JSON list of C-alpha atoms in Angstrom, two decimals:
[
{"chain": "A", "resi": 388, "resn": "ALA", "atom": "CA", "xyz": [16.84, 82.39, 105.94]},
{"chain": "A", "resi": 389, "resn": "GLN", "atom": "CA", "xyz": [20.02, 84.39, 105.13]},
{"chain": "A", "resi": 390, "resn": "LYS", "atom": "CA", "xyz": [21.17, 84.47, 101.55]},
{"chain": "A", "resi": 391, "resn": "VAL", "atom": "CA", "xyz": [24.32, 86.07, 99.90]},
{"chain": "A", "resi": 392, "resn": "THR", "atom": "CA", "xyz": [24.10, 86.30, 95.85]},
{"chain": "A", "resi": 393, "resn": "GLN", "atom": "CA", "xyz": [27.13, 87.44, 94.13]},
{"chain": "A", "resi": 394, "resn": "ALA", "atom": "CA", "xyz": [25.99, 87.42, 90.67]},
{"chain": "A", "resi": 395, "resn": "GLN", "atom": "CA", "xyz": [29.18, 87.58, 89.22]},
{"chain": "A", "resi": 396, "resn": "THR", "atom": "CA", "xyz": [30.84, 84.27, 88.40]},
{"chain": "A", "resi": 397, "resn": "GLU", "atom": "CA", "xyz": [34.15, 85.37, 86.83]},
{"chain": "A", "resi": 398, "resn": "ILE", "atom": "CA", "xyz": [35.36, 88.69, 86.23]},
{"chain": "A", "resi": 399, "resn": "SER", "atom": "CA", "xyz": [38.77, 89.33, 83.80]},
{"chain": "A", "resi": 400, "resn": "VAL", "atom": "CA", "xyz": [40.38, 92.60, 83.66]},
{"chain": "A", "resi": 401, "resn": "VAL", "atom": "CA", "xyz": [43.82, 94.11, 82.86]},
{"chain": "A", "resi": 402, "resn": "GLU", "atom": "CA", "xyz": [46.23, 95.12, 84.97]},
{"chain": "A", "resi": 403, "resn": "LYS", "atom": "CA", "xyz": [44.97, 99.04, 86.28]},
{"chain": "A", "resi": 404, "resn": "GLU", "atom": "CA", "xyz": [41.76, 98.81, 85.71]},
{"chain": "A", "resi": 405, "resn": "ASP", "atom": "CA", "xyz": [39.22, 99.42, 88.29]},
{"chain": "A", "resi": 406, "resn": "VAL", "atom": "CA", "xyz": [36.75, 96.16, 89.18]},
{"chain": "A", "resi": 407, "resn": "THR", "atom": "CA", "xyz": [33.67, 96.23, 91.20]},
{"chain": "A", "resi": 408, "resn": "LEU", "atom": "CA", "xyz": [32.52, 93.06, 92.72]},
{"chain": "A", "resi": 409, "resn": "ASP", "atom": "CA", "xyz": [28.72, 92.61, 93.49]},
{"chain": "A", "resi": 410, "resn": "CYS", "atom": "CA", "xyz": [27.37, 91.54, 96.39]},
{"chain": "A", "resi": 411, "resn": "VAL", "atom": "CA", "xyz": [23.40, 91.51, 97.53]},
{"chain": "A", "resi": 412, "resn": "TYR", "atom": "CA", "xyz": [22.26, 89.68, 100.70]},
{"chain": "A", "resi": 413, "resn": "GLU", "atom": "CA", "xyz": [18.91, 88.61, 102.31]},
{"chain": "A", "resi": 414, "resn": "THR", "atom": "CA", "xyz": [18.07, 88.33, 106.06]},
{"chain": "A", "resi": 415, "resn": "ARG", "atom": "CA", "xyz": [15.22, 89.01, 108.17]},
{"chain": "A", "resi": 416, "resn": "ASP", "atom": "CA", "xyz": [17.71, 90.11, 111.00]},
{"chain": "A", "resi": 417, "resn": "THR", "atom": "CA", "xyz": [17.91, 93.86, 111.94]},
{"chain": "A", "resi": 418, "resn": "THR", "atom": "CA", "xyz": [21.47, 93.61, 113.16]},
{"chain": "A", "resi": 419, "resn": "TYR", "atom": "CA", "xyz": [23.88, 91.41, 111.34]},
{"chain": "A", "resi": 420, "resn": "TYR", "atom": "CA", "xyz": [27.42, 91.61, 109.80]},
{"chain": "A", "resi": 421, "resn": "LEU", "atom": "CA", "xyz": [28.80, 91.75, 106.53]},
{"chain": "A", "resi": 422, "resn": "PHE", "atom": "CA", "xyz": [32.42, 90.40, 105.23]},
{"chain": "A", "resi": 423, "resn": "TRP", "atom": "CA", "xyz": [34.38, 90.04, 102.29]},
{"chain": "A", "resi": 424, "resn": "TYR", "atom": "CA", "xyz": [37.30, 87.58, 102.26]},
{"chain": "A", "resi": 425, "resn": "LYS", "atom": "CA", "xyz": [39.87, 86.95, 99.33]},
{"chain": "A", "resi": 426, "resn": "GLN", "atom": "CA", "xyz": [41.01, 83.28, 98.72]},
{"chain": "A", "resi": 427, "resn": "PRO", "atom": "CA", "xyz": [44.26, 83.04, 96.49]},
{"chain": "A", "resi": 428, "resn": "PRO", "atom": "CA", "xyz": [44.98, 80.01, 94.68]},
{"chain": "A", "resi": 429, "resn": "SER", "atom": "CA", "xyz": [46.84, 78.50, 97.71]},
{"chain": "A", "resi": 430, "resn": "GLY", "atom": "CA", "xyz": [43.16, 78.21, 99.37]},
{"chain": "A", "resi": 431, "resn": "GLU", "atom": "CA", "xyz": [43.27, 80.18, 102.82]},
{"chain": "A", "resi": 432, "resn": "LEU", "atom": "CA", "xyz": [40.50, 82.92, 103.38]},
{"chain": "A", "resi": 433, "resn": "VAL", "atom": "CA", "xyz": [41.98, 85.97, 104.21]},
{"chain": "A", "resi": 434, "resn": "PHE", "atom": "CA", "xyz": [39.71, 88.30, 105.61]},
{"chain": "A", "resi": 435, "resn": "LEU", "atom": "CA", "xyz": [39.23, 92.00, 104.31]},
{"chain": "A", "resi": 436, "resn": "ILE", "atom": "CA", "xyz": [36.53, 93.73, 105.76]},
{"chain": "A", "resi": 437, "resn": "ARG", "atom": "CA", "xyz": [33.41, 93.47, 108.36]},
{"chain": "A", "resi": 438, "resn": "ARG", "atom": "CA", "xyz": [30.69, 96.22, 108.45]},
{"chain": "A", "resi": 439, "resn": "ASN", "atom": "CA", "xyz": [27.68, 95.99, 110.91]},
{"chain": "A", "resi": 440, "resn": "SER", "atom": "CA", "xyz": [24.24, 96.57, 109.80]},
{"chain": "A", "resi": 441, "resn": "PHE", "atom": "CA", "xyz": [24.35, 100.04, 111.46]},
{"chain": "A", "resi": 442, "resn": "ASP", "atom": "CA", "xyz": [27.16, 101.50, 110.01]},
{"chain": "A", "resi": 443, "resn": "GLU", "atom": "CA", "xyz": [26.57, 102.39, 106.48]},
{"chain": "A", "resi": 444, "resn": "GLN", "atom": "CA", "xyz": [29.75, 104.51, 106.07]},
{"chain": "A", "resi": 445, "resn": "ASN", "atom": "CA", "xyz": [31.74, 103.64, 102.81]},
{"chain": "A", "resi": 446, "resn": "GLU", "atom": "CA", "xyz": [35.18, 102.54, 103.69]},
{"chain": "A", "resi": 447, "resn": "ILE", "atom": "CA", "xyz": [38.42, 102.97, 101.66]},
{"chain": "A", "resi": 448, "resn": "SER", "atom": "CA", "xyz": [41.30, 100.96, 102.64]},
{"chain": "A", "resi": 449, "resn": "GLY", "atom": "CA", "xyz": [44.38, 101.47, 99.87]},
{"chain": "A", "resi": 450, "resn": "ARG", "atom": "CA", "xyz": [43.22, 100.38, 96.76]},
{"chain": "A", "resi": 451, "resn": "TYR", "atom": "CA", "xyz": [40.36, 98.78, 98.05]},
{"chain": "A", "resi": 452, "resn": "SER", "atom": "CA", "xyz": [36.83, 100.31, 98.92]},
{"chain": "A", "resi": 453, "resn": "TRP", "atom": "CA", "xyz": [33.26, 99.18, 100.09]},
{"chain": "A", "resi": 454, "resn": "ASN", "atom": "CA", "xyz": [29.80, 100.39, 99.46]},
{"chain": "A", "resi": 455, "resn": "PHE", "atom": "CA", "xyz": [27.27, 99.60, 101.70]},
{"chain": "A", "resi": 456, "resn": "GLN", "atom": "CA", "xyz": [23.63, 100.41, 101.17]},
{"chain": "A", "resi": 457, "resn": "LYS", "atom": "CA", "xyz": [20.82, 99.05, 103.39]},
{"chain": "A", "resi": 458, "resn": "SER", "atom": "CA", "xyz": [18.39, 100.28, 101.36]},
{"chain": "A", "resi": 459, "resn": "THR", "atom": "CA", "xyz": [19.27, 97.98, 98.30]},
{"chain": "A", "resi": 460, "resn": "SER", "atom": "CA", "xyz": [20.71, 95.23, 100.61]},
{"chain": "A", "resi": 461, "resn": "SER", "atom": "CA", "xyz": [23.89, 95.80, 98.89]},
{"chain": "A", "resi": 462, "resn": "PHE", "atom": "CA", "xyz": [27.72, 95.50, 100.01]},
{"chain": "A", "resi": 463, "resn": "ASN", "atom": "CA", "xyz": [29.86, 95.93, 96.84]},
{"chain": "A", "resi": 464, "resn": "PHE", "atom": "CA", "xyz": [33.79, 95.83, 96.76]},
{"chain": "A", "resi": 465, "resn": "THR", "atom": "CA", "xyz": [35.81, 97.99, 94.35]},
{"chain": "A", "resi": 466, "resn": "ILE", "atom": "CA", "xyz": [39.28, 97.37, 93.76]},
{"chain": "A", "resi": 467, "resn": "THR", "atom": "CA", "xyz": [41.50, 100.68, 92.47]},
{"chain": "A", "resi": 468, "resn": "ALA", "atom": "CA", "xyz": [43.89, 100.13, 89.76]},
{"chain": "A", "resi": 469, "resn": "SER", "atom": "CA", "xyz": [44.03, 96.32, 89.99]},
{"chain": "A", "resi": 470, "resn": "GLN", "atom": "CA", "xyz": [47.26, 94.37, 90.25]},
{"chain": "A", "resi": 471, "resn": "VAL", "atom": "CA", "xyz": [48.20, 90.81, 88.88]},
{"chain": "A", "resi": 472, "resn": "VAL", "atom": "CA", "xyz": [48.00, 89.63, 92.59]},
{"chain": "A", "resi": 473, "resn": "ASP", "atom": "CA", "xyz": [44.72, 90.65, 93.21]},
{"chain": "A", "resi": 474, "resn": "SER", "atom": "CA", "xyz": [43.57, 87.53, 91.05]},
{"chain": "A", "resi": 475, "resn": "ALA", "atom": "CA", "xyz": [41.76, 85.21, 93.46]},
{"chain": "A", "resi": 476, "resn": "VAL", "atom": "CA", "xyz": [38.28, 84.12, 94.36]},
{"chain": "A", "resi": 477, "resn": "TYR", "atom": "CA", "xyz": [36.65, 86.68, 96.50]},
{"chain": "A", "resi": 478, "resn": "PHE", "atom": "CA", "xyz": [33.33, 85.86, 98.81]},
{"chain": "A", "resi": 479, "resn": "CYS", "atom": "CA", "xyz": [31.01, 87.99, 100.37]},
{"chain": "A", "resi": 480, "resn": "ALA", "atom": "CA", "xyz": [29.71, 86.67, 103.85]},
{"chain": "A", "resi": 481, "resn": "LEU", "atom": "CA", "xyz": [26.72, 87.60, 106.18]},
{"chain": "A", "resi": 482, "resn": "SER", "atom": "CA", "xyz": [26.31, 86.31, 109.73]},
{"chain": "A", "resi": 483, "resn": "GLU", "atom": "CA", "xyz": [24.04, 86.93, 112.51]},
{"chain": "A", "resi": 484, "resn": "VAL", "atom": "CA", "xyz": [25.25, 88.67, 115.41]},
{"chain": "A", "resi": 485, "resn": "ALA", "atom": "CA", "xyz": [24.08, 86.00, 117.81]},
{"chain": "A", "resi": 486, "resn": "ASN", "atom": "CA", "xyz": [26.21, 83.38, 116.07]},
{"chain": "A", "resi": 487, "resn": "ALA", "atom": "CA", "xyz": [29.47, 84.87, 116.35]},
{"chain": "A", "resi": 488, "resn": "GLY", "atom": "CA", "xyz": [31.53, 83.05, 113.39]},
{"chain": "A", "resi": 489, "resn": "LYS", "atom": "CA", "xyz": [28.85, 81.53, 111.54]},
{"chain": "A", "resi": 490, "resn": "SER", "atom": "CA", "xyz": [28.36, 82.74, 108.50]},
{"chain": "A", "resi": 491, "resn": "THR", "atom": "CA", "xyz": [26.35, 82.50, 104.97]},
{"chain": "A", "resi": 492, "resn": "PHE", "atom": "CA", "xyz": [28.85, 82.92, 102.08]},
{"chain": "A", "resi": 493, "resn": "GLY", "atom": "CA", "xyz": [27.98, 83.90, 98.46]},
{"chain": "A", "resi": 494, "resn": "ASP", "atom": "CA", "xyz": [29.26, 81.60, 95.64]},
{"chain": "A", "resi": 495, "resn": "GLY", "atom": "CA", "xyz": [32.06, 83.90, 95.26]},
{"chain": "A", "resi": 496, "resn": "THR", "atom": "CA", "xyz": [33.39, 85.93, 92.17]},
{"chain": "A", "resi": 497, "resn": "THR", "atom": "CA", "xyz": [36.72, 84.77, 90.50]},
{"chain": "A", "resi": 498, "resn": "LEU", "atom": "CA", "xyz": [38.88, 87.67, 89.50]},
{"chain": "A", "resi": 499, "resn": "THR", "atom": "CA", "xyz": [41.72, 87.28, 86.99]},
{"chain": "A", "resi": 500, "resn": "VAL", "atom": "CA", "xyz": [43.95, 90.47, 86.52]},
{"chain": "A", "resi": 501, "resn": "LYS", "atom": "CA", "xyz": [45.99, 90.26, 83.09]},
{"chain": "A", "resi": 502, "resn": "PRO", "atom": "CA", "xyz": [49.08, 91.94, 82.96]},
{"chain": "B", "resi": 909, "resn": "SER", "atom": "CA", "xyz": [43.19, 87.60, 118.60]},
{"chain": "B", "resi": 910, "resn": "ALA", "atom": "CA", "xyz": [43.15, 84.07, 117.95]},
{"chain": "B", "resi": 911, "resn": "VAL", "atom": "CA", "xyz": [45.27, 82.13, 115.56]},
{"chain": "B", "resi": 912, "resn": "ILE", "atom": "CA", "xyz": [43.98, 78.68, 113.99]},
{"chain": "B", "resi": 913, "resn": "SER", "atom": "CA", "xyz": [46.20, 75.94, 113.02]},
{"chain": "B", "resi": 914, "resn": "GLN", "atom": "CA", "xyz": [44.38, 73.23, 110.95]},
{"chain": "B", "resi": 915, "resn": "LYS", "atom": "CA", "xyz": [46.17, 69.78, 109.93]},
{"chain": "B", "resi": 916, "resn": "PRO", "atom": "CA", "xyz": [47.12, 67.85, 108.04]},
{"chain": "B", "resi": 917, "resn": "SER", "atom": "CA", "xyz": [47.11, 70.85, 105.07]},
{"chain": "B", "resi": 918, "resn": "ARG", "atom": "CA", "xyz": [46.21, 67.68, 102.44]},
{"chain": "B", "resi": 919, "resn": "ASP", "atom": "CA", "xyz": [45.84, 64.47, 102.18]},
{"chain": "B", "resi": 920, "resn": "ILE", "atom": "CA", "xyz": [44.91, 61.58, 99.38]},
{"chain": "B", "resi": 921, "resn": "CYS", "atom": "CA", "xyz": [42.75, 58.94, 100.91]},
{"chain": "B", "resi": 922, "resn": "GLN", "atom": "CA", "xyz": [41.41, 55.71, 99.39]},
{"chain": "B", "resi": 923, "resn": "ARG", "atom": "CA", "xyz": [37.59, 55.63, 99.46]},
{"chain": "B", "resi": 924, "resn": "GLY", "atom": "CA", "xyz": [36.07, 53.52, 102.18]},
{"chain": "B", "resi": 925, "resn": "THR", "atom": "CA", "xyz": [38.66, 55.03, 105.00]},
{"chain": "B", "resi": 926, "resn": "SER", "atom": "CA", "xyz": [37.89, 57.89, 107.19]},
{"chain": "B", "resi": 927, "resn": "LEU", "atom": "CA", "xyz": [40.21, 61.08, 108.13]},
{"chain": "B", "resi": 928, "resn": "THR", "atom": "CA", "xyz": [40.23, 63.04, 110.96]},
{"chain": "B", "resi": 929, "resn": "ILE", "atom": "CA", "xyz": [41.21, 66.97, 110.50]},
{"chain": "B", "resi": 930, "resn": "GLN", "atom": "CA", "xyz": [42.32, 68.67, 113.39]},
{"chain": "B", "resi": 931, "resn": "CYS", "atom": "CA", "xyz": [42.24, 72.58, 114.50]},
{"chain": "B", "resi": 932, "resn": "GLN", "atom": "CA", "xyz": [43.94, 74.04, 117.20]},
{"chain": "B", "resi": 933, "resn": "VAL", "atom": "CA", "xyz": [43.10, 77.84, 118.42]},
{"chain": "B", "resi": 934, "resn": "ASP", "atom": "CA", "xyz": [45.69, 79.48, 120.50]},
{"chain": "B", "resi": 935, "resn": "SER", "atom": "CA", "xyz": [42.90, 81.16, 122.80]},
{"chain": "B", "resi": 936, "resn": "GLN", "atom": "CA", "xyz": [39.75, 79.75, 124.28]},
{"chain": "B", "resi": 937, "resn": "VAL", "atom": "CA", "xyz": [36.99, 80.22, 122.47]},
{"chain": "B", "resi": 938, "resn": "THR", "atom": "CA", "xyz": [32.97, 79.18, 122.89]},
{"chain": "B", "resi": 939, "resn": "MET", "atom": "CA", "xyz": [32.20, 77.87, 119.30]},
{"chain": "B", "resi": 940, "resn": "MET", "atom": "CA", "xyz": [34.07, 76.54, 116.66]},
{"chain": "B", "resi": 941, "resn": "PHE", "atom": "CA", "xyz": [32.68, 75.50, 112.97]},
{"chain": "B", "resi": 942, "resn": "TRP", "atom": "CA", "xyz": [33.32, 73.56, 110.14]},
{"chain": "B", "resi": 943, "resn": "TYR", "atom": "CA", "xyz": [32.98, 74.45, 106.51]},
{"chain": "B", "resi": 944, "resn": "ARG", "atom": "CA", "xyz": [33.19, 72.34, 103.48]},
{"chain": "B", "resi": 945, "resn": "GLN", "atom": "CA", "xyz": [34.25, 74.06, 100.34]},
{"chain": "B", "resi": 946, "resn": "GLN", "atom": "CA", "xyz": [33.45, 71.19, 97.13]},
{"chain": "B", "resi": 947, "resn": "PRO", "atom": "CA", "xyz": [35.70, 72.18, 94.06]},
{"chain": "B", "resi": 948, "resn": "GLY", "atom": "CA", "xyz": [35.00, 75.56, 92.40]},
{"chain": "B", "resi": 949, "resn": "GLN", "atom": "CA", "xyz": [32.00, 76.13, 95.20]},
{"chain": "B", "resi": 950, "resn": "SER", "atom": "CA", "xyz": [31.65, 78.51, 98.03]},
{"chain": "B", "resi": 951, "resn": "LEU", "atom": "CA", "xyz": [31.81, 77.44, 101.65]},
{"chain": "B", "resi": 952, "resn": "THR", "atom": "CA", "xyz": [28.98, 75.52, 103.44]},
{"chain": "B", "resi": 953, "resn": "LEU", "atom": "CA", "xyz": [28.70, 75.05, 106.94]},
{"chain": "B", "resi": 954, "resn": "ILE", "atom": "CA", "xyz": [28.65, 71.82, 108.35]},
{"chain": "B", "resi": 955, "resn": "ALA", "atom": "CA", "xyz": [28.11, 71.98, 111.94]},
{"chain": "B", "resi": 956, "resn": "THR", "atom": "CA", "xyz": [29.07, 74.50, 114.85]},
{"chain": "B", "resi": 957, "resn": "ALA", "atom": "CA", "xyz": [31.34, 72.53, 117.91]},
{"chain": "B", "resi": 958, "resn": "ASN", "atom": "CA", "xyz": [30.49, 73.42, 121.04]},
{"chain": "B", "resi": 959, "resn": "GLN", "atom": "CA", "xyz": [32.67, 72.45, 124.37]},
{"chain": "B", "resi": 960, "resn": "GLY", "atom": "CA", "xyz": [31.09, 69.99, 126.28]},
{"chain": "B", "resi": 961, "resn": "SER", "atom": "CA", "xyz": [27.47, 69.19, 123.98]},
{"chain": "B", "resi": 962, "resn": "GLU", "atom": "CA", "xyz": [27.23, 67.34, 120.96]},
{"chain": "B", "resi": 963, "resn": "ALA", "atom": "CA", "xyz": [27.49, 69.63, 117.57]},
{"chain": "B", "resi": 964, "resn": "THR", "atom": "CA", "xyz": [24.68, 70.89, 115.96]},
{"chain": "B", "resi": 965, "resn": "TYR", "atom": "CA", "xyz": [24.71, 69.76, 112.04]},
{"chain": "B", "resi": 966, "resn": "GLU", "atom": "CA", "xyz": [23.50, 71.99, 109.51]},
{"chain": "B", "resi": 967, "resn": "SER", "atom": "CA", "xyz": [20.96, 70.49, 106.88]},
{"chain": "B", "resi": 968, "resn": "GLY", "atom": "CA", "xyz": [22.20, 67.92, 104.79]},
{"chain": "B", "resi": 969, "resn": "PHE", "atom": "CA", "xyz": [24.92, 67.15, 107.42]},
{"chain": "B", "resi": 970, "resn": "VAL", "atom": "CA", "xyz": [24.65, 64.08, 109.68]},
{"chain": "B", "resi": 971, "resn": "ILE", "atom": "CA", "xyz": [27.23, 62.86, 112.60]},
{"chain": "B", "resi": 972, "resn": "ASP", "atom": "CA", "xyz": [27.59, 59.55, 111.30]},
{"chain": "B", "resi": 973, "resn": "LYS", "atom": "CA", "xyz": [29.32, 60.70, 108.27]},
{"chain": "B", "resi": 974, "resn": "PHE", "atom": "CA", "xyz": [31.13, 63.96, 110.18]},
{"chain": "B", "resi": 975, "resn": "PRO", "atom": "CA", "xyz": [31.64, 63.06, 113.45]},
{"chain": "B", "resi": 976, "resn": "ILE", "atom": "CA", "xyz": [33.20, 65.97, 115.70]},
{"chain": "B", "resi": 977, "resn": "SER", "atom": "CA", "xyz": [34.69, 66.23, 118.80]},
{"chain": "B", "resi": 978, "resn": "ARG", "atom": "CA", "xyz": [35.30, 69.37, 121.31]},
{"chain": "B", "resi": 979, "resn": "PRO", "atom": "CA", "xyz": [37.01, 68.31, 124.41]},
{"chain": "B", "resi": 980, "resn": "ASN", "atom": "CA", "xyz": [38.04, 71.68, 125.25]},
{"chain": "B", "resi": 981, "resn": "LEU", "atom": "CA", "xyz": [37.90, 75.29, 124.18]},
{"chain": "B", "resi": 982, "resn": "THR", "atom": "CA", "xyz": [40.81, 75.06, 121.98]},
{"chain": "B", "resi": 983, "resn": "PHE", "atom": "CA", "xyz": [40.40, 72.48, 120.12]},
{"chain": "B", "resi": 984, "resn": "SER", "atom": "CA", "xyz": [38.28, 70.46, 117.49]},
{"chain": "B", "resi": 985, "resn": "THR", "atom": "CA", "xyz": [38.31, 67.51, 115.25]},
{"chain": "B", "resi": 986, "resn": "LEU", "atom": "CA", "xyz": [36.07, 67.06, 112.07]},
{"chain": "B", "resi": 987, "resn": "THR", "atom": "CA", "xyz": [36.25, 63.22, 110.76]},
{"chain": "B", "resi": 988, "resn": "VAL", "atom": "CA", "xyz": [35.05, 62.56, 106.93]},
{"chain": "B", "resi": 989, "resn": "SER", "atom": "CA", "xyz": [34.21, 59.09, 108.00]},
{"chain": "B", "resi": 990, "resn": "ASN", "atom": "CA", "xyz": [33.53, 56.20, 104.82]},
{"chain": "B", "resi": 991, "resn": "MET", "atom": "CA", "xyz": [34.70, 58.54, 102.42]},
{"chain": "B", "resi": 992, "resn": "SER", "atom": "CA", "xyz": [33.86, 58.60, 98.48]},
{"chain": "B", "resi": 993, "resn": "PRO", "atom": "CA", "xyz": [35.02, 60.93, 95.74]},
{"chain": "B", "resi": 994, "resn": "GLU", "atom": "CA", "xyz": [32.42, 62.99, 96.35]},
{"chain": "B", "resi": 995, "resn": "ASP", "atom": "CA", "xyz": [33.84, 63.92, 99.58]},
{"chain": "B", "resi": 996, "resn": "SER", "atom": "CA", "xyz": [36.92, 65.70, 97.94]},
{"chain": "B", "resi": 997, "resn": "SER", "atom": "CA", "xyz": [36.92, 69.00, 98.96]},
{"chain": "B", "resi": 998, "resn": "ILE", "atom": "CA", "xyz": [38.89, 71.75, 101.12]},
{"chain": "B", "resi": 999, "resn": "TYR", "atom": "CA", "xyz": [37.56, 71.59, 104.98]},
{"chain": "B", "resi": 1000, "resn": "LEU", "atom": "CA", "xyz": [37.65, 74.39, 107.05]},
{"chain": "B", "resi": 1001, "resn": "CYS", "atom": "CA", "xyz": [37.38, 75.24, 110.69]},
{"chain": "B", "resi": 1002, "resn": "SER", "atom": "CA", "xyz": [36.83, 78.77, 111.94]},
{"chain": "B", "resi": 1003, "resn": "ALA", "atom": "CA", "xyz": [36.53, 80.19, 115.23]},
{"chain": "B", "resi": 1004, "resn": "PRO", "atom": "CA", "xyz": [34.95, 84.08, 116.30]},
{"chain": "B", "resi": 1005, "resn": "LYS", "atom": "CA", "xyz": [38.17, 86.45, 116.52]},
{"chain": "B", "resi": 1006, "resn": "HIS", "atom": "CA", "xyz": [35.66, 88.28, 119.12]},
{"chain": "B", "resi": 1007, "resn": "GLN", "atom": "CA", "xyz": [32.40, 87.06, 120.92]},
{"chain": "B", "resi": 1008, "resn": "PHE", "atom": "CA", "xyz": [30.37, 90.18, 119.74]},
{"chain": "B", "resi": 1009, "resn": "THR", "atom": "CA", "xyz": [31.75, 91.17, 116.38]},
{"chain": "B", "resi": 1010, "resn": "ASN", "atom": "CA", "xyz": [31.22, 87.91, 114.63]},
{"chain": "B", "resi": 1011, "resn": "GLU", "atom": "CA", "xyz": [34.64, 88.32, 112.92]},
{"chain": "B", "resi": 1012, "resn": "ALA", "atom": "CA", "xyz": [35.85, 84.73, 112.38]},
{"chain": "B", "resi": 1013, "resn": "PHE", "atom": "CA", "xyz": [39.11, 83.46, 111.95]},
{"chain": "B", "resi": 1014, "resn": "PHE", "atom": "CA", "xyz": [39.80, 80.43, 109.65]},
{"chain": "B", "resi": 1015, "resn": "GLY", "atom": "CA", "xyz": [42.23, 77.75, 109.52]},
{"chain": "B", "resi": 1016, "resn": "GLN", "atom": "CA", "xyz": [44.25, 77.25, 106.65]},
{"chain": "B", "resi": 1017, "resn": "GLY", "atom": "CA", "xyz": [42.48, 74.50, 105.19]},
{"chain": "B", "resi": 1018, "resn": "THR", "atom": "CA", "xyz": [42.24, 70.83, 104.40]},
{"chain": "B", "resi": 1019, "resn": "ARG", "atom": "CA", "xyz": [42.04, 69.95, 100.96]},
{"chain": "B", "resi": 1020, "resn": "LEU", "atom": "CA", "xyz": [41.37, 66.29, 100.81]},
{"chain": "B", "resi": 1021, "resn": "THR", "atom": "CA", "xyz": [41.20, 63.80, 97.42]},
{"chain": "B", "resi": 1022, "resn": "VAL", "atom": "CA", "xyz": [39.54, 61.13, 97.86]},
{"chain": "B", "resi": 1023, "resn": "VAL", "atom": "CA", "xyz": [40.31, 58.33, 95.01]}
]
C-alpha cells in the first residue's frame, strides 16, 4: 500500500524567510510519480511539480525548489524568500505509473506567511 | 492538455436529499477520478470512473451512497445520496493530463455543506 507522510501540520514564517516542507513516502512500486500541489483558500488544487522515480535530479523553478532523495524516500519542497501569497495548504502526492491520475495524498501542510 | 469544468462550485443541501456533481473534460480521457476532501483534511479517493463499465470504489465508499455515471469519455457525474452533515466536504474530480505521465488535472471542486 502507498503512503505519504507530511509530518508538518502547520508552519508559520515571516515574509522573506525560507521554508522547507517535508514529504516522506512509502511504496512497493519501483516506478512511481511524486507531486506537489498548492491549495489556496479558494479551494482549487494547483499543480506545482511532478517527478518520476527515475529522475532524482533536483529542480528549481523561481523561488521554488525540490529535493528528491530516493534513498530516504523523501521529496521535500523549499520556498525561498517566502511571500504572503505563498500562504496555502501544500499537498505531496504519490501515484502509480499504471493508474494515471490516481494519487495518494499526504495530509497537507498549512503554510502561513506573515507580512 | 485537458481542462476540467466542475459544477456546481458550491451548494448547501438539506439532510436526506441528494446532490449530483458534474465534471466535464475538454478532451477524451480513459479514466476520471473522484476525490473527497473533508474539512481540514487531505484528499481521499472515492472511486475511479471508467467509460463503459462500473466505477471502481475505494475501501469505505459504496455505490449506493456515491453512484457514479460515465456516459462518455469527456463527462462524469458523482451523486452524494441521502446526505448527512458528515458528507459536508469538497468533492473534486480529476483526469490525467497524459496517459503516461500521471499528471492530473483537477476540477475547481464542489464545496458541499449539508444542514
